[in-house]
mmCIF file of C-alpha atoms in Angstrom:
data_model
loop_
_atom_site.group_PDB
_atom_site.id
_atom_site.type_symbol
_atom_site.label_atom_id
_atom_site.label_comp_id
_atom_site.label_asym_id
_atom_site.label_seq_id
_atom_site.Cartn_x
_atom_site.Cartn_y
_atom_site.Cartn_z
ATOM 1 C CA MET V 191 -24.181 3.169 20.838
ATOM 2 C CA THR V 192 -22.043 1.379 23.619
ATOM 3 C CA ALA V 193 -23.451 -1.802 22.204
ATOM 4 C CA TYR V 194 -22.357 -1.003 19.079
ATOM 5 C CA LEU V 195 -18.853 -0.164 20.132
ATOM 6 C CA GLY V 196 -18.588 -3.173 22.492
ATOM 7 C CA SER V 197 -16.067 -3.279 25.561
ATOM 8 C CA LYS V 198 -12.876 -4.640 25.687
ATOM 9 C CA LYS V 199 -14.023 -7.655 27.331
ATOM 10 C CA THR V 200 -16.395 -8.467 24.061
ATOM 11 C CA ILE V 201 -15.110 -11.560 22.415
ATOM 12 C CA ILE V 202 -15.163 -11.650 18.735
ATOM 13 C CA ASP V 203 -13.682 -14.496 16.864
ATOM 14 C CA ILE V 204 -11.376 -12.956 14.168
ATOM 15 C CA ASN V 205 -11.103 -16.157 12.244
ATOM 16 C CA THR V 206 -14.652 -15.897 11.422
ATOM 17 C CA THR V 207 -15.814 -15.688 7.833
ATOM 18 C CA ARG V 208 -18.049 -12.321 8.632
ATOM 19 C CA SER V 209 -15.319 -10.998 10.529
ATOM 20 C CA ILE V 210 -12.647 -11.565 7.795
ATOM 21 C CA ILE V 211 -14.978 -10.408 5.184
ATOM 22 C CA ALA V 212 -15.424 -7.149 7.191
ATOM 23 C CA VAL V 213 -11.704 -6.847 7.738
ATOM 24 C CA LEU V 214 -11.402 -7.229 3.688
ATOM 25 C CA PHE V 215 -13.849 -4.575 3.218
ATOM 26 C CA ILE V 216 -12.380 -1.761 5.463
ATOM 27 C CA ALA V 217 -8.906 -2.568 4.050
ATOM 28 C CA VAL V 218 -10.161 -2.059 0.312
ATOM 29 C CA ALA V 219 -11.893 1.363 1.334
ATOM 30 C CA GLY V 220 -8.787 2.339 3.214
ATOM 31 C CA ALA V 221 -6.835 1.955 -0.105
ATOM 32 C CA CYS V 222 -9.661 3.352 -2.274
ATOM 33 C CA MET V 223 -7.811 6.464 -3.269
ATOM 34 C CA PHE V 224 -4.275 5.496 -3.572
ATOM 35 C CA ILE V 225 -4.593 2.342 -5.657
ATOM 36 C CA LEU V 226 -6.293 4.793 -8.252
ATOM 37 C CA GLN V 227 -3.844 7.669 -7.868
ATOM 38 C CA PRO V 228 -2.682 7.751 -11.255
ATOM 39 C CA VAL V 229 -5.975 8.279 -12.854
ATOM 40 C CA TYR V 230 -7.193 10.832 -9.981
ATOM 41 C CA VAL V 231 -3.893 12.901 -10.563
ATOM 42 C CA GLN V 232 -4.748 12.525 -14.285
ATOM 43 C CA GLY V 233 -8.528 14.057 -13.367
ATOM 44 C CA LEU V 234 -6.841 16.496 -11.519
ATOM 45 C CA VAL V 235 -4.639 17.857 -14.747
ATOM 46 C CA GLY V 236 -7.192 17.197 -17.146
ATOM 47 C CA TYR V 237 -10.668 18.344 -15.707
ATOM 48 C CA LEU V 238 -9.621 20.678 -12.931
ATOM 49 C CA HIS V 239 -6.619 22.090 -14.683
ATOM 50 C CA PHE V 240 -4.016 22.007 -11.783
ATOM 51 C CA SER V 241 -0.552 21.497 -13.133
ATOM 52 C CA GLU V 242 1.425 18.361 -12.858
ATOM 53 C CA SER V 243 3.544 19.391 -10.253
ATOM 54 C CA ASP V 244 0.392 21.058 -8.177
ATOM 55 C CA ALA V 245 -1.263 17.532 -8.971
ATOM 56 C CA GLY V 246 1.687 15.526 -7.213
ATOM 57 C CA MET V 247 1.565 18.000 -4.219
ATOM 58 C CA ILE V 248 -2.083 17.192 -4.001
ATOM 59 C CA ALA V 249 -1.339 13.649 -3.981
ATOM 60 C CA ALA V 250 1.416 13.677 -1.547
ATOM 61 C CA ALA V 251 -0.448 15.339 0.820
ATOM 62 C CA GLU V 252 -2.876 12.677 0.945
ATOM 63 C CA MET V 253 -0.215 10.301 1.598
ATOM 64 C CA PHE V 254 1.486 12.524 4.228
ATOM 65 C CA GLY V 255 -1.995 11.990 6.084
ATOM 66 C CA LEU V 256 -1.957 8.360 5.547
ATOM 67 C CA ALA V 257 1.665 7.976 6.821
ATOM 68 C CA ALA V 258 1.166 10.118 9.701
ATOM 69 C CA THR V 259 -1.934 8.264 11.034
ATOM 70 C CA ALA V 260 -0.205 4.529 10.374
ATOM 71 C CA VAL V 261 2.892 6.064 12.954
ATOM 72 C CA VAL V 262 0.473 7.255 15.562
ATOM 73 C CA THR V 263 -1.375 3.964 15.216
ATOM 74 C CA ASN V 264 1.193 2.188 16.300
ATOM 75 C CA PHE V 265 1.363 3.869 19.721
ATOM 76 C CA VAL V 266 -2.394 3.962 20.326
ATOM 77 C CA ILE V 267 -3.483 0.401 19.239
ATOM 78 C CA ASN V 268 -3.583 -0.950 22.655
ATOM 79 C CA LEU V 269 -4.840 2.101 24.495
ATOM 80 C CA VAL V 270 -8.107 2.925 22.789
ATOM 81 C CA ASN V 271 -10.907 0.751 21.729
ATOM 82 C CA TRP V 272 -10.414 -0.697 18.212
ATOM 83 C CA ARG V 273 -14.190 -0.141 17.161
ATOM 84 C CA LEU V 274 -13.724 3.190 18.263
ATOM 85 C CA LEU V 275 -10.722 3.698 16.433
ATOM 86 C CA THR V 276 -12.025 2.382 13.198
ATOM 87 C CA LEU V 277 -15.135 4.366 13.812
ATOM 88 C CA ILE V 278 -13.016 7.855 13.902
ATOM 89 C CA PHE V 279 -10.745 6.728 10.955
ATOM 90 C CA ILE V 280 -14.104 6.109 8.987
ATOM 91 C CA THR V 281 -15.246 9.706 9.731
ATOM 92 C CA LEU V 282 -12.292 11.202 8.775
ATOM 93 C CA ALA V 283 -12.073 9.416 5.362
ATOM 94 C CA THR V 284 -15.587 9.982 4.616
ATOM 95 C CA ALA V 285 -15.394 13.976 5.819
ATOM 96 C CA GLY V 286 -11.961 14.350 3.843
ATOM 97 C CA ASN V 287 -13.542 13.177 0.477
ATOM 98 C CA LEU V 288 -17.026 15.085 0.824
ATOM 99 C CA LEU V 289 -15.092 18.275 2.179
ATOM 100 C CA SER V 290 -12.943 17.767 -1.352
ATOM 101 C CA VAL V 291 -16.147 17.914 -3.479
ATOM 102 C CA GLY V 292 -16.249 21.279 -5.614
ATOM 103 C CA VAL V 293 -12.914 22.647 -4.415
ATOM 104 C CA THR V 294 -10.519 24.054 -7.086
ATOM 105 C CA ASP V 295 -8.396 26.161 -4.519
ATOM 106 C CA ILE V 296 -5.078 24.043 -4.242
ATOM 107 C CA ASN V 297 -4.607 24.934 -0.403
ATOM 108 C CA LEU V 298 -7.966 24.144 0.458
ATOM 109 C CA LEU V 299 -7.902 20.905 -1.374
ATOM 110 C CA ILE V 300 -4.591 19.822 0.138
ATOM 111 C CA MET V 301 -6.204 20.426 3.571
ATOM 112 C CA ALA V 302 -9.182 18.160 2.607
ATOM 113 C CA ARG V 303 -6.795 15.607 0.951
ATOM 114 C CA VAL V 304 -4.827 15.260 4.171
ATOM 115 C CA LEU V 305 -7.846 14.741 6.522
ATOM 116 C CA ALA V 306 -9.037 12.018 3.830
ATOM 117 C CA GLY V 307 -5.352 10.546 4.315
ATOM 118 C CA LEU V 308 -5.462 10.448 7.688
ATOM 119 C CA GLY V 309 -8.419 8.297 7.766
ATOM 120 C CA CYS V 310 -7.528 6.058 5.269
ATOM 121 C CA GLY V 311 -4.002 5.316 6.571
ATOM 122 C CA GLY V 312 -5.411 4.500 10.044
ATOM 123 C CA LEU V 313 -7.844 2.054 8.200
ATOM 124 C CA ILE V 314 -5.203 0.529 6.337
ATOM 125 C CA SER V 315 -3.391 0.100 9.641
ATOM 126 C CA ILE V 316 -5.805 -1.303 11.735
ATOM 127 C CA THR V 317 -6.949 -3.948 9.110
ATOM 128 C CA PHE V 318 -3.355 -5.095 8.871
ATOM 129 C CA ILE V 319 -2.835 -5.545 12.482
ATOM 130 C CA MET V 320 -6.025 -7.148 12.895
ATOM 131 C CA MET V 321 -5.500 -9.870 10.021
ATOM 132 C CA GLY V 322 -2.296 -10.525 11.713
ATOM 133 C CA LEU V 323 -4.257 -11.830 14.375
ATOM 134 C CA THR V 324 -5.746 -14.440 12.329
ATOM 135 C CA GLN V 325 -5.067 -18.119 12.420
ATOM 136 C CA ARG V 326 -4.451 -18.001 8.887
ATOM 137 C CA SER V 327 -2.577 -14.679 8.744
ATOM 138 C CA ASP V 328 -0.150 -15.415 5.777
ATOM 139 C CA ARG V 329 -3.281 -16.575 3.473
ATOM 140 C CA ASN V 330 -5.406 -13.405 4.806
ATOM 141 C CA MET V 331 -2.843 -11.003 4.302
ATOM 142 C CA ALA V 332 -2.378 -12.151 0.797
ATOM 143 C CA LEU V 333 -6.388 -11.759 0.498
ATOM 144 C CA ILE V 334 -5.860 -8.155 1.401
ATOM 145 C CA ILE V 335 -3.559 -7.461 -1.482
ATOM 146 C CA VAL V 336 -5.743 -9.749 -3.738
ATOM 147 C CA CYS V 337 -8.654 -7.996 -2.945
ATOM 148 C CA VAL V 338 -7.295 -4.140 -3.195
ATOM 149 C CA LEU V 339 -5.585 -4.816 -6.612
ATOM 150 C CA THR V 340 -9.021 -6.283 -7.885
ATOM 151 C CA TYR V 341 -10.700 -3.239 -6.794
ATOM 152 C CA GLY V 342 -7.750 -1.346 -8.300
ATOM 153 C CA ALA V 343 -8.222 -3.349 -11.603
ATOM 154 C CA LEU V 344 -11.650 -2.598 -11.932
ATOM 155 C CA GLY V 345 -11.271 1.327 -11.025
ATOM 156 C CA LEU V 346 -8.652 1.937 -13.314
ATOM 157 C CA PHE V 347 -10.614 0.093 -16.007
ATOM 158 C CA VAL V 348 -13.860 2.501 -15.405
ATOM 159 C CA MET V 349 -12.184 5.799 -14.219
ATOM 160 C CA PRO V 350 -11.682 7.403 -17.395
ATOM 161 C CA SER V 351 -15.380 7.045 -18.273
ATOM 162 C CA VAL V 352 -16.469 7.978 -14.883
ATOM 163 C CA LEU V 353 -14.460 11.311 -14.895
ATOM 164 C CA GLN V 354 -15.994 12.146 -18.260
ATOM 165 C CA GLY V 355 -19.554 11.385 -17.049
ATOM 166 C CA PHE V 356 -19.229 12.932 -13.708
ATOM 167 C CA GLY V 357 -15.961 14.664 -13.217
ATOM 168 C CA VAL V 358 -13.700 14.535 -10.397
ATOM 169 C CA ASP V 359 -16.523 15.527 -8.084
ATOM 170 C CA GLY V 360 -18.225 12.271 -8.964
ATOM 171 C CA VAL V 361 -15.268 10.249 -7.936
ATOM 172 C CA LEU V 362 -15.091 11.764 -4.487
ATOM 173 C CA ILE V 363 -18.497 11.197 -3.744
ATOM 174 C CA PHE V 364 -17.992 7.458 -4.540
ATOM 175 C CA PHE V 365 -15.166 7.631 -2.541
ATOM 176 C CA ALA V 366 -16.990 9.057 0.380
ATOM 177 C CA ALA V 367 -20.105 6.780 -0.049
ATOM 178 C CA PHE V 368 -17.504 3.659 0.164
ATOM 179 C CA CYS V 369 -15.827 4.714 3.147
ATOM 180 C CA ALA V 370 -18.930 5.581 4.959
ATOM 181 C CA SER V 371 -20.043 1.827 3.958
ATOM 182 C CA CYS V 372 -17.478 0.479 6.367
ATOM 183 C CA LEU V 373 -19.767 1.645 9.176
ATOM 184 C CA LEU V 374 -21.989 -1.639 8.094
ATOM 185 C CA PHE V 375 -18.847 -3.901 8.987
ATOM 186 C CA VAL V 376 -17.736 -2.370 12.660
ATOM 187 C CA ALA V 377 -19.713 -4.521 14.771
ATOM 188 C CA TYR V 378 -17.781 -7.647 13.288
ATOM 189 C CA LEU V 379 -14.462 -6.352 14.423
ATOM 190 C CA PRO V 380 -12.790 -7.059 17.571
ATOM 191 C CA CYS V 381 -12.749 -4.682 20.350
ATOM 192 C CA ASN V 382 -8.661 -5.323 21.239
ATOM 193 C CA HIS V 383 -6.095 -7.737 20.567
ATOM 194 C CA GLN V 384 -7.860 -10.476 22.653
ATOM 195 C CA MET V 385 -4.722 -12.677 23.002
ATOM 196 C CA HIS V 386 -3.673 -14.466 25.934
ATOM 197 C CA GLU V 387 0.025 -13.839 27.039
ATOM 198 C CA GLN V 388 1.939 -16.224 24.923
ATOM 199 C CA VAL V 389 5.823 -17.449 25.264
ATOM 200 C CA VAL V 390 7.683 -16.079 22.379
ATOM 201 C CA ASP V 391 9.901 -18.410 20.834
ATOM 202 C CA ASP V 392 13.506 -17.815 20.875
ATOM 203 C CA VAL V 393 14.788 -16.319 17.866
ATOM 204 C CA ALA V 394 18.298 -15.187 16.718
ATOM 205 C CA SER V 395 19.703 -11.818 18.015
ATOM 206 C CA TYR V 396 20.182 -9.541 15.328
ATOM 207 C CA SER V 397 22.151 -6.155 15.868
ATOM 208 C CA ARG V 398 20.489 -2.741 15.561
ATOM 209 C CA PRO V 399 22.739 -1.598 12.602
ATOM 210 C CA ILE V 400 21.349 -4.924 10.683
ATOM 211 C CA LYS V 401 17.954 -4.058 11.682
ATOM 212 C CA LEU V 402 18.128 -0.351 10.633
ATOM 213 C CA LEU V 403 19.834 -1.178 7.296
ATOM 214 C CA THR V 404 16.916 -3.212 6.533
ATOM 215 C CA LEU V 405 14.517 -0.546 7.468
ATOM 216 C CA LEU V 406 15.916 1.933 5.421
ATOM 217 C CA GLY V 407 15.935 -0.481 2.261
ATOM 218 C CA VAL V 408 12.259 -0.897 3.103
ATOM 219 C CA LEU V 409 11.742 2.909 3.043
ATOM 220 C CA ALA V 410 13.886 3.128 -0.220
ATOM 221 C CA TYR V 411 12.067 0.591 -1.940
ATOM 222 C CA ASN V 412 8.671 2.364 -1.162
ATOM 223 C CA LEU V 413 9.892 5.918 -1.950
ATOM 224 C CA ALA V 414 10.900 4.304 -5.433
ATOM 225 C CA ILE V 415 7.153 2.927 -5.511
ATOM 226 C CA GLY V 416 5.483 6.198 -4.691
ATOM 227 C CA ILE V 417 7.824 8.208 -7.121
ATOM 228 C CA VAL V 418 6.567 5.812 -9.939
ATOM 229 C CA TRP V 419 3.174 5.192 -9.398
ATOM 230 C CA VAL V 420 1.838 8.988 -9.115
ATOM 231 C CA TYR V 421 2.698 9.691 -12.598
ATOM 232 C CA MET V 422 2.376 6.263 -14.230
ATOM 233 C CA PHE V 423 -0.681 7.390 -16.143
ATOM 234 C CA LEU V 424 0.796 10.678 -17.457
ATOM 235 C CA VAL V 425 3.925 8.996 -18.571
ATOM 236 C CA GLY V 426 1.778 7.037 -20.728
ATOM 237 C CA THR V 427 -0.134 9.875 -22.056
ATOM 238 C CA ASP V 428 2.847 12.319 -22.407
ATOM 239 C CA ALA V 429 4.289 9.585 -24.543
ATOM 240 C CA GLY V 430 1.235 10.118 -27.113
ATOM 241 C CA ILE V 431 -0.600 7.061 -25.910
ATOM 242 C CA LYS V 432 -4.737 7.493 -25.466
ATOM 243 C CA GLU V 433 -5.865 8.173 -21.943
ATOM 244 C CA GLN V 434 -8.359 4.755 -22.479
ATOM 245 C CA THR V 435 -5.464 2.539 -23.704
ATOM 246 C CA VAL V 436 -3.126 3.720 -20.701
ATOM 247 C CA ALA V 437 -6.096 2.983 -18.226
ATOM 248 C CA ASN V 438 -6.289 -0.537 -20.076
ATOM 249 C CA ILE V 439 -2.774 -1.185 -19.696
ATOM 250 C CA LEU V 440 -3.021 0.020 -15.870
ATOM 251 C CA THR V 441 -5.808 -2.353 -15.500
ATOM 252 C CA ALA V 442 -3.736 -5.449 -16.986
ATOM 253 C CA SER V 443 -1.184 -4.505 -14.706
ATOM 254 C CA GLN V 444 -3.282 -4.454 -11.779
ATOM 255 C CA ILE V 445 -4.171 -8.205 -12.849
ATOM 256 C CA LEU V 446 -0.851 -9.201 -13.125
ATOM 257 C CA GLY V 447 -0.315 -7.714 -9.895
ATOM 258 C CA ILE V 448 -2.810 -10.253 -8.295
ATOM 259 C CA ALA V 449 -0.865 -13.056 -10.012
ATOM 260 C CA GLY V 450 2.380 -11.588 -8.399
ATOM 261 C CA ALA V 451 0.782 -11.819 -4.621
ATOM 262 C CA LEU V 452 -1.067 -15.209 -5.724
ATOM 263 C CA LEU V 453 2.537 -16.688 -6.804
ATOM 264 C CA VAL V 454 3.910 -16.051 -3.446
ATOM 265 C CA VAL V 455 0.980 -17.885 -1.840
ATOM 266 C CA VAL V 456 1.316 -20.695 -4.091
ATOM 267 C CA PHE V 457 5.203 -21.353 -3.626
ATOM 268 C CA GLU V 458 5.794 -19.409 -0.408
ATOM 269 C CA ARG V 459 9.331 -20.900 0.276
ATOM 270 C CA ARG V 460 9.695 -23.138 -2.225
ATOM 271 C CA PHE V 461 12.593 -21.258 -3.865
ATOM 272 C CA GLY V 462 13.731 -19.868 -0.583
ATOM 273 C CA ARG V 463 12.683 -16.058 0.020
ATOM 274 C CA HIS V 464 15.437 -13.898 -0.433
ATOM 275 C CA LEU V 465 16.581 -14.630 -4.113
ATOM 276 C CA PRO V 466 12.973 -13.894 -5.251
ATOM 277 C CA LEU V 467 12.996 -10.741 -3.158
ATOM 278 C CA LEU V 468 16.248 -9.662 -4.540
ATOM 279 C CA ALA V 469 15.049 -10.344 -8.147
ATOM 280 C CA GLY V 470 11.915 -8.770 -7.670
ATOM 281 C CA ILE V 471 13.604 -5.496 -6.488
ATOM 282 C CA VAL V 472 16.165 -5.625 -9.602
ATOM 283 C CA GLY V 473 13.560 -6.692 -12.112
ATOM 284 C CA GLY V 474 11.393 -3.769 -10.820
ATOM 285 C CA ALA V 475 14.336 -1.126 -11.680
ATOM 286 C CA ILE V 476 14.754 -2.998 -15.329
ATOM 287 C CA ALA V 477 10.850 -2.554 -15.500
ATOM 288 C CA ILE V 478 10.881 1.143 -14.904
ATOM 289 C CA GLY V 479 13.772 1.489 -17.322
ATOM 290 C CA LEU V 480 11.419 0.356 -20.037
ATOM 291 C CA LEU V 481 9.660 3.613 -19.235
ATOM 292 C CA LEU V 482 12.575 5.883 -20.124
ATOM 293 C CA GLY V 483 11.869 8.713 -22.642
ATOM 294 C CA LYS V 484 8.831 8.482 -24.512
ATOM 295 C CA PRO V 485 8.344 4.587 -24.610
ATOM 296 C CA GLU V 486 6.091 3.275 -27.391
ATOM 297 C CA PHE V 487 3.018 1.013 -26.771
ATOM 298 C CA LEU V 488 4.855 -1.991 -26.275
ATOM 299 C CA LEU V 489 7.327 -0.811 -24.318
ATOM 300 C CA PHE V 490 5.076 0.990 -22.029
ATOM 301 C CA THR V 491 2.916 -2.013 -21.636
ATOM 302 C CA LEU V 492 5.882 -4.287 -20.663
ATOM 303 C CA GLY V 493 7.194 -1.758 -18.431
ATOM 304 C CA VAL V 494 4.021 -1.352 -16.451
ATOM 305 C CA CYS V 495 2.965 -4.485 -16.322
ATOM 306 C CA ALA V 496 6.248 -5.820 -15.225
ATOM 307 C CA PHE V 497 6.364 -3.373 -12.601
ATOM 308 C CA ASN V 498 3.105 -3.982 -11.157
ATOM 309 C CA PHE V 499 3.573 -7.917 -11.227
ATOM 310 C CA LEU V 500 6.994 -7.505 -9.533
ATOM 311 C CA TRP V 501 6.135 -4.970 -6.860
ATOM 312 C CA ASN V 502 3.466 -7.218 -5.541
ATOM 313 C CA PHE V 503 5.561 -10.142 -5.709
ATOM 314 C CA SER V 504 8.277 -8.636 -3.420
ATOM 315 C CA MET V 505 6.074 -7.134 -1.125
ATOM 316 C CA PRO V 506 5.053 -10.519 0.794
ATOM 317 C CA TYR V 507 8.668 -11.576 0.960
ATOM 318 C CA ILE V 508 9.693 -8.224 2.552
ATOM 319 C CA PHE V 509 7.131 -8.107 5.070
ATOM 320 C CA ALA V 510 8.432 -11.975 6.113
ATOM 321 C CA VAL V 511 11.912 -11.110 6.142
ATOM 322 C CA LEU V 512 10.969 -8.132 8.704
ATOM 323 C CA ALA V 513 8.852 -10.700 10.824
ATOM 324 C CA ASP V 514 12.073 -13.186 10.916
ATOM 325 C CA PHE V 515 13.978 -10.076 12.626
ATOM 326 C CA ASP V 516 11.719 -10.089 15.651
ATOM 327 C CA ALA V 517 8.935 -12.248 16.586
ATOM 328 C CA ARG V 518 7.030 -9.648 18.400
ATOM 329 C CA GLY V 519 6.093 -7.878 15.309
ATOM 330 C CA LYS V 520 7.953 -4.787 15.792
ATOM 331 C CA MET V 521 9.710 -4.611 12.559
ATOM 332 C CA VAL V 522 6.674 -5.421 10.751
ATOM 333 C CA ALA V 523 4.729 -2.472 12.306
ATOM 334 C CA ALA V 524 7.790 -0.132 11.533
ATOM 335 C CA GLY V 525 7.874 -1.514 8.204
ATOM 336 C CA VAL V 526 4.070 -0.621 7.501
ATOM 337 C CA SER V 527 4.961 2.800 8.583
ATOM 338 C CA LEU V 528 7.721 3.089 6.356
ATOM 339 C CA GLN V 529 5.784 2.137 3.308
ATOM 340 C CA LEU V 530 3.094 4.604 3.913
ATOM 341 C CA ILE V 531 6.067 7.025 4.457
ATOM 342 C CA GLY V 532 7.507 5.883 1.308
ATOM 343 C CA PHE V 533 4.285 6.355 -0.516
ATOM 344 C CA ALA V 534 3.777 9.977 0.851
ATOM 345 C CA PHE V 535 7.138 11.408 0.271
ATOM 346 C CA GLY V 536 7.995 9.799 -3.238
ATOM 347 C CA PRO V 537 5.069 11.733 -4.735
ATOM 348 C CA ALA V 538 6.651 15.051 -3.327
ATOM 349 C CA ILE V 539 10.139 13.926 -4.388
ATOM 350 C CA ALA V 540 8.804 13.297 -7.828
ATOM 351 C CA SER V 541 6.744 16.648 -8.179
ATOM 352 C CA ALA V 542 9.968 18.630 -6.652
ATOM 353 C CA MET V 543 12.042 17.013 -9.490
ATOM 354 C CA LEU V 544 9.467 17.147 -12.340
ATOM 355 C CA GLY V 545 10.381 20.305 -13.876
ATOM 356 C CA ASP V 546 8.740 20.709 -17.283
ATOM 357 C CA ALA V 547 7.097 16.916 -17.104
ATOM 358 C CA ASN V 548 10.370 15.313 -17.415
ATOM 359 C CA TYR V 549 9.415 11.923 -16.356
ATOM 360 C CA THR V 550 12.621 10.532 -17.543
ATOM 361 C CA LEU V 551 14.622 12.139 -14.646
ATOM 362 C CA VAL V 552 11.652 11.098 -12.215
ATOM 363 C CA ASN V 553 11.954 7.477 -13.115
ATOM 364 C CA THR V 554 15.599 7.506 -13.142
ATOM 365 C CA ILE V 555 15.470 8.521 -9.500
ATOM 366 C CA ALA V 556 13.017 5.752 -8.730
ATOM 367 C CA ILE V 557 15.578 3.058 -10.615
ATOM 368 C CA VAL V 558 18.389 4.440 -8.372
ATOM 369 C CA LEU V 559 16.311 3.839 -5.235
ATOM 370 C CA PHE V 560 15.360 0.089 -6.101
ATOM 371 C CA ILE V 561 19.017 -0.447 -6.606
ATOM 372 C CA VAL V 562 19.830 1.071 -3.253
ATOM 373 C CA SER V 563 16.816 -0.594 -1.796
ATOM 374 C CA ALA V 564 18.453 -3.964 -2.798
ATOM 375 C CA ILE V 565 22.052 -2.984 -1.563
ATOM 376 C CA LEU V 566 20.596 -2.122 1.728
ATOM 377 C CA LEU V 567 18.653 -4.902 2.026
ATOM 378 C CA PHE V 568 21.363 -7.403 1.166
ATOM 379 C CA PRO V 569 23.405 -7.460 4.491
ATOM 380 C CA GLY V 570 20.279 -8.425 6.848
ATOM 381 C CA LEU V 571 19.321 -11.229 4.228
ATOM 382 C CA ARG V 572 22.975 -12.368 4.576
ATOM 383 C CA VAL V 573 22.824 -12.674 8.282
ATOM 384 C CA GLN V 574 19.466 -14.338 7.931
ATOM 385 C CA ASP V 575 21.034 -16.999 5.669
ATOM 386 C CA LYS V 576 23.737 -17.837 8.034
ATOM 387 C CA HIS V 577 21.501 -18.125 10.602
ATOM 388 C CA TYR V 578 19.059 -20.515 8.684
ATOM 389 C CA ALA V 579 22.217 -22.398 7.909
ATOM 390 C CA ALA V 580 23.538 -22.888 11.288
ATOM 391 C CA THR V 581 19.941 -23.777 12.352
ATOM 392 C CA GLY V 582 19.170 -26.193 9.449
ATOM 393 C CA THR V 583 15.878 -24.309 8.830
ATOM 394 C CA CYS V 584 14.853 -23.106 5.530
ATOM 395 C CA ASN V 585 14.550 -19.306 4.729
#
């Protein structure tokens, strides 16, 4: 066991192919439920006969667990062996999914999903931290997004058939097995940050109000994502579109999401950073506007595909902006926590406002939050622009 965990003096080159593959696999496992959440919610409603509101609360409970561990991980990451932390997270995620099998009582299911969320949130957090240590961190962060979205695209496509053939329990057993299989990769992970003390380059001094506004903008943006994503599948079926057709549209949107992330990798800062970011956020609001009411097939397809493309196009820029505020990465760590907090509270807000399947109200709230996010982010972007202009550097 000691050899398996290694000591903090154990040297693992995180830049090797096998270590990067290990981090990528565990990162996808951590996101295995969230990225398929719309279809899981549909399964809770269609197969276990929960109400739309109750299904939203169950999804929100898991996201609360995800967010809680993301926050706590920031405080313990340098105190505990990283492999041990990963083992704990794998155990929680696997146990939570197994304990969810066969459960139809909402209170028991919520507790099991919180447990799964605690594990998955830890896996997401620690893999992002590890990938941030690699020499080509920008590329490797993008690879996480691409791998998660590829899994999501395949999962959204097959989930309706899996639900029909094996029910919700079959899906949960798969999630448990997926999380447990991460044990095969723990030995290839570093035990700690393994970094020498480095001199941090001087960066511009940004005021706390500017940083706070920016973080609030990140929170508003991710609240909007959480509100929209959880009921995306049900918006389509409520509009009269067949389940498999909705699944196919969501699959196509995942593929476009991959394209959005890859576009950032290809162009990086060729067109700057701030204009594409604001355009992506406002464009996301317009995309959700296409889903208001009971959208026909074409409007639903355009709205969902544009939303997913712009979501994954915007996120790398958001984290790049946060990184420019603080060369030590504290703003990025806070951003990851706020992202998961937004994903947690978003479904809860949507569930509370849903009423009689009033998806128009839910999506309108999301649109408002997108606009609020752009407004809150703008002052920080302007301050960074002025710094770049003064120093002659590119944003």
